[in-house]
Amino acid sequence: MKTNKEILDFYGLEEGKTYKEIADRYRDHFEFEPLLGVANNDYVDLGDVIVKNCVVDFFDRSSHPGYETYFRTAKFLLIVAIKELLGVSVDVVTEFSIDNGIYCTLKGAILTEKLVEDLEKYMYKLVSEDHKTKKINGQRLEAMKYYKMYNRM
């Protein structure tokens, strides 16, 4: 199988299209759905619009950058599911990674087999609803103010 770089290297891309539109053109060249792009050596969200011609590479979860994106998204889904099912006052603490998983504890709730089943179902529901995620960048001080406002610091 050819690498992403061999397939996509030096393709000039059209302004105004999203990276996802371009990734979809080459979907057959990937083992899994592309999750992340790199344009001119910068990571880009697939939902971003191309604003200038660039060289792009895409990564699915079989690559290290793609797997990291997949893993972070799964953790985010877990946190959303916990907050939705148990309320915003319950905190999730990622204690450490174990092999290809993570060990989390809950503050403000007791974990039961039933809760694990409910969380799994809710996470699958969120995925089936095809919610879009968007990475945002912000100032550190703004983020600190936000988290202090919600008693998260």
mmCIF file of N, CA and C in Angstrom, residues 19-146:
data_model
loop_
_atom_site.group_PDB
_atom_site.id
_atom_site.type_symbol
_atom_site.label_atom_id
_atom_site.label_comp_id
_atom_site.label_asym_id
_atom_site.label_seq_id
_atom_site.Cartn_x
_atom_site.Cartn_y
_atom_site.Cartn_z
ATOM 1 N N TYR A 19 -10.699 20.716 3.566
ATOM 2 C CA TYR A 19 -9.739 19.615 3.501
ATOM 3 C C TYR A 19 -10.480 18.284 3.453
ATOM 4 N N LYS A 20 -11.643 18.212 4.088
ATOM 5 C CA LYS A 20 -12.451 16.977 4.075
ATOM 6 C C LYS A 20 -12.869 16.635 2.646
ATOM 7 N N GLU A 21 -13.269 17.644 1.870
ATOM 8 C CA GLU A 21 -13.650 17.395 0.474
ATOM 9 C C GLU A 21 -12.488 16.774 -0.299
ATOM 10 N N ILE A 22 -11.296 17.271 -0.048
ATOM 11 C CA ILE A 22 -10.113 16.728 -0.723
ATOM 12 C C ILE A 22 -9.820 15.324 -0.206
ATOM 13 N N ALA A 23 -9.889 15.136 1.124
ATOM 14 C CA ALA A 23 -9.627 13.817 1.706
ATOM 15 C C ALA A 23 -10.609 12.783 1.165
ATOM 16 N N ASP A 24 -11.865 13.182 0.987
ATOM 17 C CA ASP A 24 -12.879 12.248 0.476
ATOM 18 C C ASP A 24 -12.547 11.760 -0.933
ATOM 19 N N ARG A 25 -11.869 12.593 -1.722
ATOM 20 C CA ARG A 25 -11.463 12.179 -3.069
ATOM 21 C C ARG A 25 -10.515 10.979 -3.023
ATOM 22 N N TYR A 26 -9.711 10.911 -1.942
ATOM 23 C CA TYR A 26 -8.671 9.893 -1.844
ATOM 24 C C TYR A 26 -8.989 8.837 -0.786
ATOM 25 N N ARG A 27 -10.249 8.739 -0.397
ATOM 26 C CA ARG A 27 -10.658 7.821 0.675
ATOM 27 C C ARG A 27 -10.211 6.384 0.414
ATOM 28 N N ASP A 28 -10.231 5.959 -0.824
ATOM 29 C CA ASP A 28 -9.863 4.581 -1.174
ATOM 30 C C ASP A 28 -8.401 4.263 -0.894
ATOM 31 N N HIS A 29 -7.580 5.277 -0.705
ATOM 32 C CA HIS A 29 -6.158 5.070 -0.471
ATOM 33 C C HIS A 29 -5.826 4.882 1.012
ATOM 34 N N PHE A 30 -6.835 4.948 1.862
ATOM 35 C CA PHE A 30 -6.617 4.855 3.301
ATOM 36 C C PHE A 30 -7.303 3.621 3.862
ATOM 37 N N GLU A 31 -6.698 3.066 4.888
ATOM 38 C CA GLU A 31 -7.295 1.916 5.569
ATOM 39 C C GLU A 31 -8.555 2.333 6.327
ATOM 40 N N PHE A 32 -8.504 3.507 6.955
ATOM 41 C CA PHE A 32 -9.624 4.045 7.721
ATOM 42 C C PHE A 32 -9.924 5.456 7.212
ATOM 43 N N GLU A 33 -10.996 6.029 7.719
ATOM 44 C CA GLU A 33 -11.370 7.392 7.331
ATOM 45 C C GLU A 33 -10.294 8.386 7.774
ATOM 46 N N PRO A 34 -9.858 9.271 6.883
ATOM 47 C CA PRO A 34 -8.890 10.296 7.286
ATOM 48 C C PRO A 34 -9.460 11.170 8.407
ATOM 49 N N LEU A 35 -8.616 11.476 9.398
ATOM 50 C CA LEU A 35 -9.048 12.227 10.575
ATOM 51 C C LEU A 35 -8.358 13.569 10.719
ATOM 52 N N LEU A 36 -7.246 13.726 10.052
ATOM 53 C CA LEU A 36 -6.391 14.883 10.287
ATOM 54 C C LEU A 36 -5.631 15.206 9.006
ATOM 55 N N GLY A 37 -5.393 16.480 8.804
ATOM 56 C CA GLY A 37 -4.600 16.883 7.659
ATOM 57 C C GLY A 37 -3.378 17.664 8.095
ATOM 58 N N VAL A 38 -2.396 17.700 7.224
ATOM 59 C CA VAL A 38 -1.226 18.554 7.402
ATOM 60 C C VAL A 38 -1.067 19.314 6.098
ATOM 61 N N ALA A 39 -1.153 20.634 6.190
ATOM 62 C CA ALA A 39 -1.002 21.479 5.013
ATOM 63 C C ALA A 39 0.207 22.372 5.216
ATOM 64 N N ASN A 40 1.133 22.255 4.296
ATOM 65 C CA ASN A 40 2.384 23.033 4.388
ATOM 66 C C ASN A 40 3.006 22.906 5.779
ATOM 67 N N ASN A 41 3.055 21.694 6.295
ATOM 68 C CA ASN A 41 3.679 21.327 7.569
ATOM 69 C C ASN A 41 2.936 21.806 8.811
ATOM 70 N N ASP A 42 1.684 22.257 8.689
ATOM 71 C CA ASP A 42 0.859 22.632 9.839
ATOM 72 C C ASP A 42 -0.356 21.716 9.903
ATOM 73 N N TYR A 43 -0.689 21.236 11.121
ATOM 74 C CA TYR A 43 -1.893 20.428 11.272
ATOM 75 C C TYR A 43 -3.120 21.276 10.979
ATOM 76 N N VAL A 44 -4.073 20.689 10.260
ATOM 77 C CA VAL A 44 -5.317 21.383 9.940
ATOM 78 C C VAL A 44 -6.498 20.466 10.242
ATOM 79 N N ASP A 45 -7.582 21.067 10.679
ATOM 80 C CA ASP A 45 -8.836 20.355 10.880
ATOM 81 C C ASP A 45 -9.437 20.096 9.507
ATOM 82 N N LEU A 46 -10.022 18.921 9.308
ATOM 83 C CA LEU A 46 -10.577 18.607 7.998
ATOM 84 C C LEU A 46 -11.732 19.523 7.615
ATOM 85 N N GLY A 47 -12.390 20.131 8.586
ATOM 86 C CA GLY A 47 -13.485 21.042 8.302
ATOM 87 C C GLY A 47 -13.025 22.425 7.893
ATOM 88 N N ASP A 48 -11.732 22.708 8.039
ATOM 89 C CA ASP A 48 -11.205 24.020 7.660
ATOM 90 C C ASP A 48 -11.276 24.206 6.144
ATOM 91 N N VAL A 49 -11.488 25.438 5.753
ATOM 92 C CA VAL A 49 -11.531 25.786 4.332
ATOM 93 C C VAL A 49 -10.116 26.125 3.871
ATOM 94 N N ILE A 50 -9.767 25.649 2.700
ATOM 95 C CA ILE A 50 -8.452 25.937 2.128
ATOM 96 C C ILE A 50 -8.456 27.390 1.657
ATOM 97 N N VAL A 51 -7.520 28.173 2.169
ATOM 98 C CA VAL A 51 -7.491 29.599 1.835
ATOM 99 C C VAL A 51 -6.381 29.941 0.839
ATOM 100 N N LYS A 52 -5.468 29.005 0.609
ATOM 101 C CA LYS A 52 -4.435 29.231 -0.402
ATOM 102 C C LYS A 52 -3.933 27.877 -0.881
ATOM 103 N N ASN A 53 -3.337 27.863 -2.057
ATOM 104 C CA ASN A 53 -2.794 26.611 -2.564
ATOM 105 C C ASN A 53 -1.760 26.075 -1.592
ATOM 106 N N CYS A 54 -1.765 24.754 -1.400
ATOM 107 C CA CYS A 54 -0.854 24.155 -0.436
ATOM 108 C C CYS A 54 -0.592 22.702 -0.789
ATOM 109 N N VAL A 55 0.402 22.156 -0.150
ATOM 110 C CA VAL A 55 0.684 20.729 -0.224
ATOM 111 C C VAL A 55 0.057 20.120 1.018
ATOM 112 N N VAL A 56 -0.686 19.027 0.850
ATOM 113 C CA VAL A 56 -1.412 18.461 1.980
ATOM 114 C C VAL A 56 -1.149 16.967 2.094
ATOM 115 N N ASP A 57 -1.204 16.487 3.303
ATOM 116 C CA ASP A 57 -1.098 15.063 3.601
ATOM 117 C C ASP A 57 -2.214 14.754 4.583
ATOM 118 N N PHE A 58 -2.795 13.575 4.496
ATOM 119 C CA PHE A 58 -3.873 13.182 5.397
ATOM 120 C C PHE A 58 -3.449 11.968 6.205
ATOM 121 N N PHE A 59 -4.030 11.845 7.404
ATOM 122 C CA PHE A 59 -3.709 10.742 8.293
ATOM 123 C C PHE A 59 -4.988 10.089 8.790
ATOM 124 N N ASP A 60 -5.006 8.756 8.735
ATOM 125 C CA ASP A 60 -6.104 8.013 9.348
ATOM 126 C C ASP A 60 -5.585 7.418 10.657
ATOM 127 N N ARG A 61 -6.422 6.653 11.347
ATOM 128 C CA ARG A 61 -6.022 6.174 12.668
ATOM 129 C C ARG A 61 -4.939 5.100 12.637
ATOM 130 N N SER A 62 -4.543 4.638 11.450
ATOM 131 C CA SER A 62 -3.439 3.674 11.383
ATOM 132 C C SER A 62 -2.081 4.371 11.479
ATOM 133 N N SER A 63 -2.061 5.700 11.419
ATOM 134 C CA SER A 63 -0.821 6.461 11.566
ATOM 135 C C SER A 63 -0.758 7.035 12.983
ATOM 136 N N HIS A 64 0.426 7.389 13.417
ATOM 137 C CA HIS A 64 0.573 7.941 14.769
ATOM 138 C C HIS A 64 -0.217 9.245 14.953
ATOM 139 N N PRO A 65 -0.072 10.230 14.059
ATOM 140 C CA PRO A 65 -0.863 11.462 14.262
ATOM 141 C C PRO A 65 -2.369 11.205 14.204
ATOM 142 N N GLY A 66 -2.791 10.323 13.316
ATOM 143 C CA GLY A 66 -4.212 9.998 13.209
ATOM 144 C C GLY A 66 -4.720 9.276 14.436
ATOM 145 N N TYR A 67 -3.909 8.344 14.965
ATOM 146 C CA TYR A 67 -4.307 7.611 16.168
ATOM 147 C C TYR A 67 -4.425 8.555 17.354
ATOM 148 N N GLU A 68 -3.494 9.488 17.496
ATOM 149 C CA GLU A 68 -3.556 10.464 18.592
ATOM 150 C C GLU A 68 -4.827 11.304 18.497
ATOM 151 N N THR A 69 -5.199 11.699 17.297
ATOM 152 C CA THR A 69 -6.444 12.454 17.088
ATOM 153 C C THR A 69 -7.643 11.597 17.471
ATOM 154 N N TYR A 70 -7.650 10.352 17.031
ATOM 155 C CA TYR A 70 -8.732 9.411 17.341
ATOM 156 C C TYR A 70 -8.858 9.221 18.858
ATOM 157 N N PHE A 71 -7.726 9.044 19.517
ATOM 158 C CA PHE A 71 -7.692 8.801 20.966
ATOM 159 C C PHE A 71 -8.210 10.026 21.733
ATOM 160 N N ARG A 72 -7.756 11.224 21.355
ATOM 161 C CA ARG A 72 -8.228 12.456 22.014
ATOM 162 C C ARG A 72 -9.732 12.638 21.809
ATOM 163 N N THR A 73 -10.228 12.312 20.622
ATOM 164 C CA THR A 73 -11.651 12.440 20.343
ATOM 165 C C THR A 73 -12.449 11.453 21.185
ATOM 166 N N ALA A 74 -11.941 10.233 21.348
ATOM 167 C CA ALA A 74 -12.626 9.236 22.185
ATOM 168 C C ALA A 74 -12.680 9.706 23.643
ATOM 169 N N LYS A 75 -11.584 10.288 24.144
ATOM 170 C CA LYS A 75 -11.595 10.825 25.512
ATOM 171 C C LYS A 75 -12.605 11.965 25.635
ATOM 172 N N PHE A 76 -12.657 12.814 24.627
ATOM 173 C CA PHE A 76 -13.612 13.919 24.627
ATOM 174 C C PHE A 76 -15.049 13.382 24.644
ATOM 175 N N LEU A 77 -15.328 12.361 23.842
ATOM 176 C CA LEU A 77 -16.663 11.748 23.829
ATOM 177 C C LEU A 77 -17.020 11.180 25.194
ATOM 178 N N LEU A 78 -16.063 10.558 25.862
ATOM 179 C CA LEU A 78 -16.306 10.024 27.199
ATOM 180 C C LEU A 78 -16.677 11.146 28.158
ATOM 181 N N ILE A 79 -15.956 12.229 28.118
ATOM 182 C CA ILE A 79 -16.233 13.357 29.017
ATOM 183 C C ILE A 79 -17.610 13.951 28.715
ATOM 184 N N VAL A 80 -17.934 14.114 27.437
ATOM 185 C CA VAL A 80 -19.253 14.644 27.069
ATOM 186 C C VAL A 80 -20.342 13.711 27.574
ATOM 187 N N ALA A 81 -20.167 12.402 27.377
ATOM 188 C CA ALA A 81 -21.174 11.439 27.829
ATOM 189 C C ALA A 81 -21.358 11.505 29.341
ATOM 190 N N ILE A 82 -20.271 11.597 30.078
ATOM 191 C CA ILE A 82 -20.354 11.679 31.547
ATOM 192 C C ILE A 82 -21.081 12.953 31.962
ATOM 193 N N LYS A 83 -20.718 14.070 31.369
ATOM 194 C CA LYS A 83 -21.352 15.348 31.720
ATOM 195 C C LYS A 83 -22.841 15.339 31.367
ATOM 196 N N GLU A 84 -23.196 14.747 30.234
ATOM 197 C CA GLU A 84 -24.600 14.697 29.802
ATOM 198 C C GLU A 84 -25.429 13.772 30.699
ATOM 199 N N LEU A 85 -24.865 12.619 31.048
ATOM 200 C CA LEU A 85 -25.622 11.628 31.828
ATOM 201 C C LEU A 85 -25.612 11.907 33.328
ATOM 202 N N LEU A 86 -24.506 12.460 33.841
ATOM 203 C CA LEU A 86 -24.362 12.623 35.287
ATOM 204 C C LEU A 86 -24.372 14.071 35.752
ATOM 205 N N GLY A 87 -24.262 15.010 34.830
ATOM 206 C CA GLY A 87 -24.272 16.419 35.196
ATOM 207 C C GLY A 87 -22.887 17.031 35.158
ATOM 208 N N VAL A 88 -22.855 18.345 35.028
ATOM 209 C CA VAL A 88 -21.581 19.052 34.884
ATOM 210 C C VAL A 88 -20.760 19.071 36.167
ATOM 211 N N SER A 89 -21.383 18.752 37.299
ATOM 212 C CA SER A 89 -20.630 18.777 38.561
ATOM 213 C C SER A 89 -19.728 17.553 38.730
ATOM 214 N N VAL A 90 -19.945 16.509 37.931
ATOM 215 C CA VAL A 90 -19.096 15.317 37.995
ATOM 216 C C VAL A 90 -17.846 15.567 37.162
ATOM 217 N N ASP A 91 -16.692 15.328 37.766
ATOM 218 C CA ASP A 91 -15.425 15.530 37.074
ATOM 219 C C ASP A 91 -14.805 14.201 36.675
ATOM 220 N N VAL A 92 -14.146 14.210 35.533
ATOM 221 C CA VAL A 92 -13.419 13.048 35.029
ATOM 222 C C VAL A 92 -11.939 13.369 35.142
ATOM 223 N N VAL A 93 -11.200 12.481 35.786
ATOM 224 C CA VAL A 93 -9.763 12.685 35.934
ATOM 225 C C VAL A 93 -9.054 11.541 35.220
ATOM 226 N N THR A 94 -8.260 11.886 34.196
ATOM 227 C CA THR A 94 -7.450 10.880 33.523
ATOM 228 C C THR A 94 -6.201 10.678 34.372
ATOM 229 N N GLU A 95 -6.118 9.511 34.992
ATOM 230 C CA GLU A 95 -5.005 9.238 35.901
ATOM 231 C C GLU A 95 -3.730 8.876 35.142
ATOM 232 N N PHE A 96 -3.840 7.908 34.209
ATOM 233 C CA PHE A 96 -2.683 7.504 33.424
ATOM 234 C C PHE A 96 -3.139 6.630 32.268
ATOM 235 N N SER A 97 -2.235 6.431 31.305
ATOM 236 C CA SER A 97 -2.521 5.575 30.160
ATOM 237 C C SER A 97 -2.069 4.155 30.449
ATOM 238 N N ILE A 98 -2.835 3.211 29.959
ATOM 239 C CA ILE A 98 -2.490 1.796 30.075
ATOM 240 C C ILE A 98 -2.557 1.205 28.675
ATOM 241 N N ASP A 99 -1.429 0.794 28.135
ATOM 242 C CA ASP A 99 -1.375 0.208 26.800
ATOM 243 C C ASP A 99 -2.104 1.128 25.826
ATOM 244 N N ASN A 100 -3.210 0.677 25.239
ATOM 245 C CA ASN A 100 -3.973 1.509 24.307
ATOM 246 C C ASN A 100 -5.215 2.100 24.955
ATOM 247 N N GLY A 101 -5.251 2.169 26.276
ATOM 248 C CA GLY A 101 -6.402 2.704 26.985
ATOM 249 C C GLY A 101 -5.983 3.719 28.014
ATOM 250 N N ILE A 102 -6.964 4.191 28.771
ATOM 251 C CA ILE A 102 -6.684 5.149 29.832
ATOM 252 C C ILE A 102 -7.403 4.707 31.098
ATOM 253 N N TYR A 103 -6.850 5.097 32.222
ATOM 254 C CA TYR A 103 -7.476 4.843 33.511
ATOM 255 C C TYR A 103 -8.005 6.173 34.017
ATOM 256 N N CYS A 104 -9.321 6.239 34.202
ATOM 257 C CA CYS A 104 -9.968 7.463 34.662
ATOM 258 C C CYS A 104 -10.665 7.217 35.986
ATOM 259 N N THR A 105 -10.802 8.263 36.753
ATOM 260 C CA THR A 105 -11.637 8.212 37.950
ATOM 261 C C THR A 105 -12.686 9.305 37.829
ATOM 262 N N LEU A 106 -13.797 9.088 38.530
ATOM 263 C CA LEU A 106 -14.871 10.076 38.569
ATOM 264 C C LEU A 106 -14.885 10.716 39.938
ATOM 265 N N LYS A 107 -15.051 12.009 39.949
ATOM 266 C CA LYS A 107 -15.225 12.730 41.211
ATOM 267 C C LYS A 107 -16.662 13.219 41.236
ATOM 268 N N GLY A 108 -17.417 12.717 42.216
ATOM 269 C CA GLY A 108 -18.814 13.119 42.331
ATOM 270 C C GLY A 108 -19.790 12.078 41.835
ATOM 271 N N ALA A 109 -19.298 10.882 41.503
ATOM 272 C CA ALA A 109 -20.182 9.794 41.054
ATOM 273 C C ALA A 109 -19.502 8.454 41.315
ATOM 274 N N ILE A 110 -20.316 7.429 41.438
ATOM 275 C CA ILE A 110 -19.823 6.061 41.624
ATOM 276 C C ILE A 110 -19.963 5.327 40.291
ATOM 277 N N LEU A 111 -18.902 4.691 39.870
ATOM 278 C CA LEU A 111 -18.917 3.939 38.621
ATOM 279 C C LEU A 111 -19.479 2.545 38.870
ATOM 280 N N THR A 112 -20.498 2.190 38.117
ATOM 281 C CA THR A 112 -21.113 0.863 38.205
ATOM 282 C C THR A 112 -21.110 0.224 36.821
ATOM 283 N N GLU A 113 -21.368 -1.064 36.764
ATOM 284 C CA GLU A 113 -21.467 -1.755 35.465
ATOM 285 C C GLU A 113 -22.560 -1.124 34.613
ATOM 286 N N LYS A 114 -23.677 -0.797 35.240
ATOM 287 C CA LYS A 114 -24.806 -0.175 34.527
ATOM 288 C C LYS A 114 -24.379 1.168 33.947
ATOM 289 N N LEU A 115 -23.651 1.961 34.725
ATOM 290 C CA LEU A 115 -23.194 3.257 34.236
ATOM 291 C C LEU A 115 -22.240 3.085 33.057
ATOM 292 N N VAL A 116 -21.345 2.108 33.127
ATOM 293 C CA VAL A 116 -20.424 1.847 32.019
ATOM 294 C C VAL A 116 -21.217 1.514 30.755
ATOM 295 N N GLU A 117 -22.232 0.668 30.881
ATOM 296 C CA GLU A 117 -23.086 0.322 29.735
ATOM 297 C C GLU A 117 -23.802 1.552 29.189
ATOM 298 N N ASP A 118 -24.336 2.387 30.098
ATOM 299 C CA ASP A 118 -25.038 3.604 29.676
ATOM 300 C C ASP A 118 -24.096 4.573 28.969
ATOM 301 N N LEU A 119 -22.880 4.708 29.494
ATOM 302 C CA LEU A 119 -21.894 5.591 28.870
ATOM 303 C C LEU A 119 -21.528 5.090 27.475
ATOM 304 N N GLU A 120 -21.322 3.802 27.351
ATOM 305 C CA GLU A 120 -20.980 3.229 26.048
ATOM 306 C C GLU A 120 -22.100 3.476 25.038
ATOM 307 N N LYS A 121 -23.332 3.230 25.439
ATOM 308 C CA LYS A 121 -24.479 3.454 24.548
ATOM 309 C C LYS A 121 -24.572 4.926 24.149
ATOM 310 N N TYR A 122 -24.367 5.808 25.118
ATOM 311 C CA TYR A 122 -24.472 7.236 24.838
ATOM 312 C C TYR A 122 -23.362 7.690 23.894
ATOM 313 N N MET A 123 -22.167 7.159 24.085
ATOM 314 C CA MET A 123 -21.060 7.512 23.200
ATOM 315 C C MET A 123 -21.348 7.052 21.769
ATOM 316 N N TYR A 124 -21.881 5.836 21.618
ATOM 317 C CA TYR A 124 -22.244 5.348 20.278
ATOM 318 C C TYR A 124 -23.340 6.225 19.673
ATOM 319 N N LYS A 125 -24.276 6.670 20.503
ATOM 320 C CA LYS A 125 -25.344 7.556 20.040
ATOM 321 C C LYS A 125 -24.748 8.862 19.514
ATOM 322 N N LEU A 126 -23.816 9.438 20.265
ATOM 323 C CA LEU A 126 -23.172 10.676 19.823
ATOM 324 C C LEU A 126 -22.466 10.481 18.482
ATOM 325 N N VAL A 127 -21.781 9.361 18.340
ATOM 326 C CA VAL A 127 -21.068 9.079 17.089
ATOM 327 C C VAL A 127 -22.070 8.928 15.941
ATOM 328 N N SER A 128 -23.162 8.214 16.192
ATOM 329 C CA SER A 128 -24.147 7.997 15.126
ATOM 330 C C SER A 128 -24.825 9.298 14.697
ATOM 331 N N GLU A 129 -24.879 10.272 15.599
ATOM 332 C CA GLU A 129 -25.465 11.579 15.263
ATOM 333 C C GLU A 129 -24.500 12.439 14.458
ATOM 334 N N ASP A 130 -23.281 11.954 14.289
ATOM 335 C CA ASP A 130 -22.276 12.602 13.441
ATOM 336 C C ASP A 130 -22.014 14.052 13.829
ATOM 337 N N HIS A 131 -21.864 14.284 15.139
ATOM 338 C CA HIS A 131 -21.509 15.624 15.608
ATOM 339 C C HIS A 131 -20.125 15.984 15.095
ATOM 340 N N LYS A 132 -19.934 17.217 14.780
ATOM 341 C CA LYS A 132 -18.628 17.687 14.320
ATOM 342 C C LYS A 132 -17.883 18.288 15.505
ATOM 343 N N THR A 133 -16.591 18.059 15.549
ATOM 344 C CA THR A 133 -15.759 18.684 16.569
ATOM 345 C C THR A 133 -14.859 19.697 15.873
ATOM 346 N N LYS A 134 -14.471 20.678 16.606
ATOM 347 C CA LYS A 134 -13.597 21.718 16.056
ATOM 348 C C LYS A 134 -12.593 22.103 17.116
ATOM 349 N N LYS A 135 -11.338 21.932 16.798
ATOM 350 C CA LYS A 135 -10.286 22.356 17.709
ATOM 351 C C LYS A 135 -10.207 23.874 17.674
ATOM 352 N N ILE A 136 -10.167 24.472 18.851
ATOM 353 C CA ILE A 136 -10.020 25.923 18.911
ATOM 354 C C ILE A 136 -8.741 26.260 19.656
ATOM 355 N N ASN A 137 -8.127 27.314 19.246
ATOM 356 C CA ASN A 137 -6.933 27.811 19.917
ATOM 357 C C ASN A 137 -7.303 29.114 20.605
ATOM 358 N N GLY A 138 -6.802 29.287 21.791
ATOM 359 C CA GLY A 138 -7.102 30.509 22.518
ATOM 360 C C GLY A 138 -5.939 30.905 23.397
ATOM 361 N N GLN A 139 -6.076 32.059 23.983
ATOM 362 C CA GLN A 139 -5.059 32.558 24.886
ATOM 363 C C GLN A 139 -5.126 31.808 26.212
ATOM 364 N N ARG A 140 -3.988 31.534 26.784
ATOM 365 C CA ARG A 140 -3.913 30.811 28.055
ATOM 366 C C ARG A 140 -4.685 31.530 29.151
ATOM 367 N N LEU A 141 -4.555 32.840 29.238
ATOM 368 C CA LEU A 141 -5.242 33.598 30.286
ATOM 369 C C LEU A 141 -6.764 33.554 30.110
ATOM 370 N N GLU A 142 -7.228 33.583 28.862
ATOM 371 C CA GLU A 142 -8.658 33.458 28.605
ATOM 372 C C GLU A 142 -9.166 32.095 29.052
ATOM 373 N N ALA A 143 -8.409 31.051 28.773
ATOM 374 C CA ALA A 143 -8.799 29.698 29.179
ATOM 375 C C ALA A 143 -8.837 29.595 30.703
ATOM 376 N N MET A 144 -7.858 30.188 31.362
ATOM 377 C CA MET A 144 -7.836 30.150 32.832
ATOM 378 C C MET A 144 -9.055 30.866 33.405
ATOM 379 N N LYS A 145 -9.408 32.001 32.822
ATOM 380 C CA LYS A 145 -10.583 32.749 33.282
ATOM 381 C C LYS A 145 -11.854 31.901 33.100
ATOM 382 N N TYR A 146 -11.952 31.249 31.957
ATOM 383 C CA TYR A 146 -13.107 30.387 31.668
ATOM 384 C C TYR A 146 -13.222 29.270 32.700
#
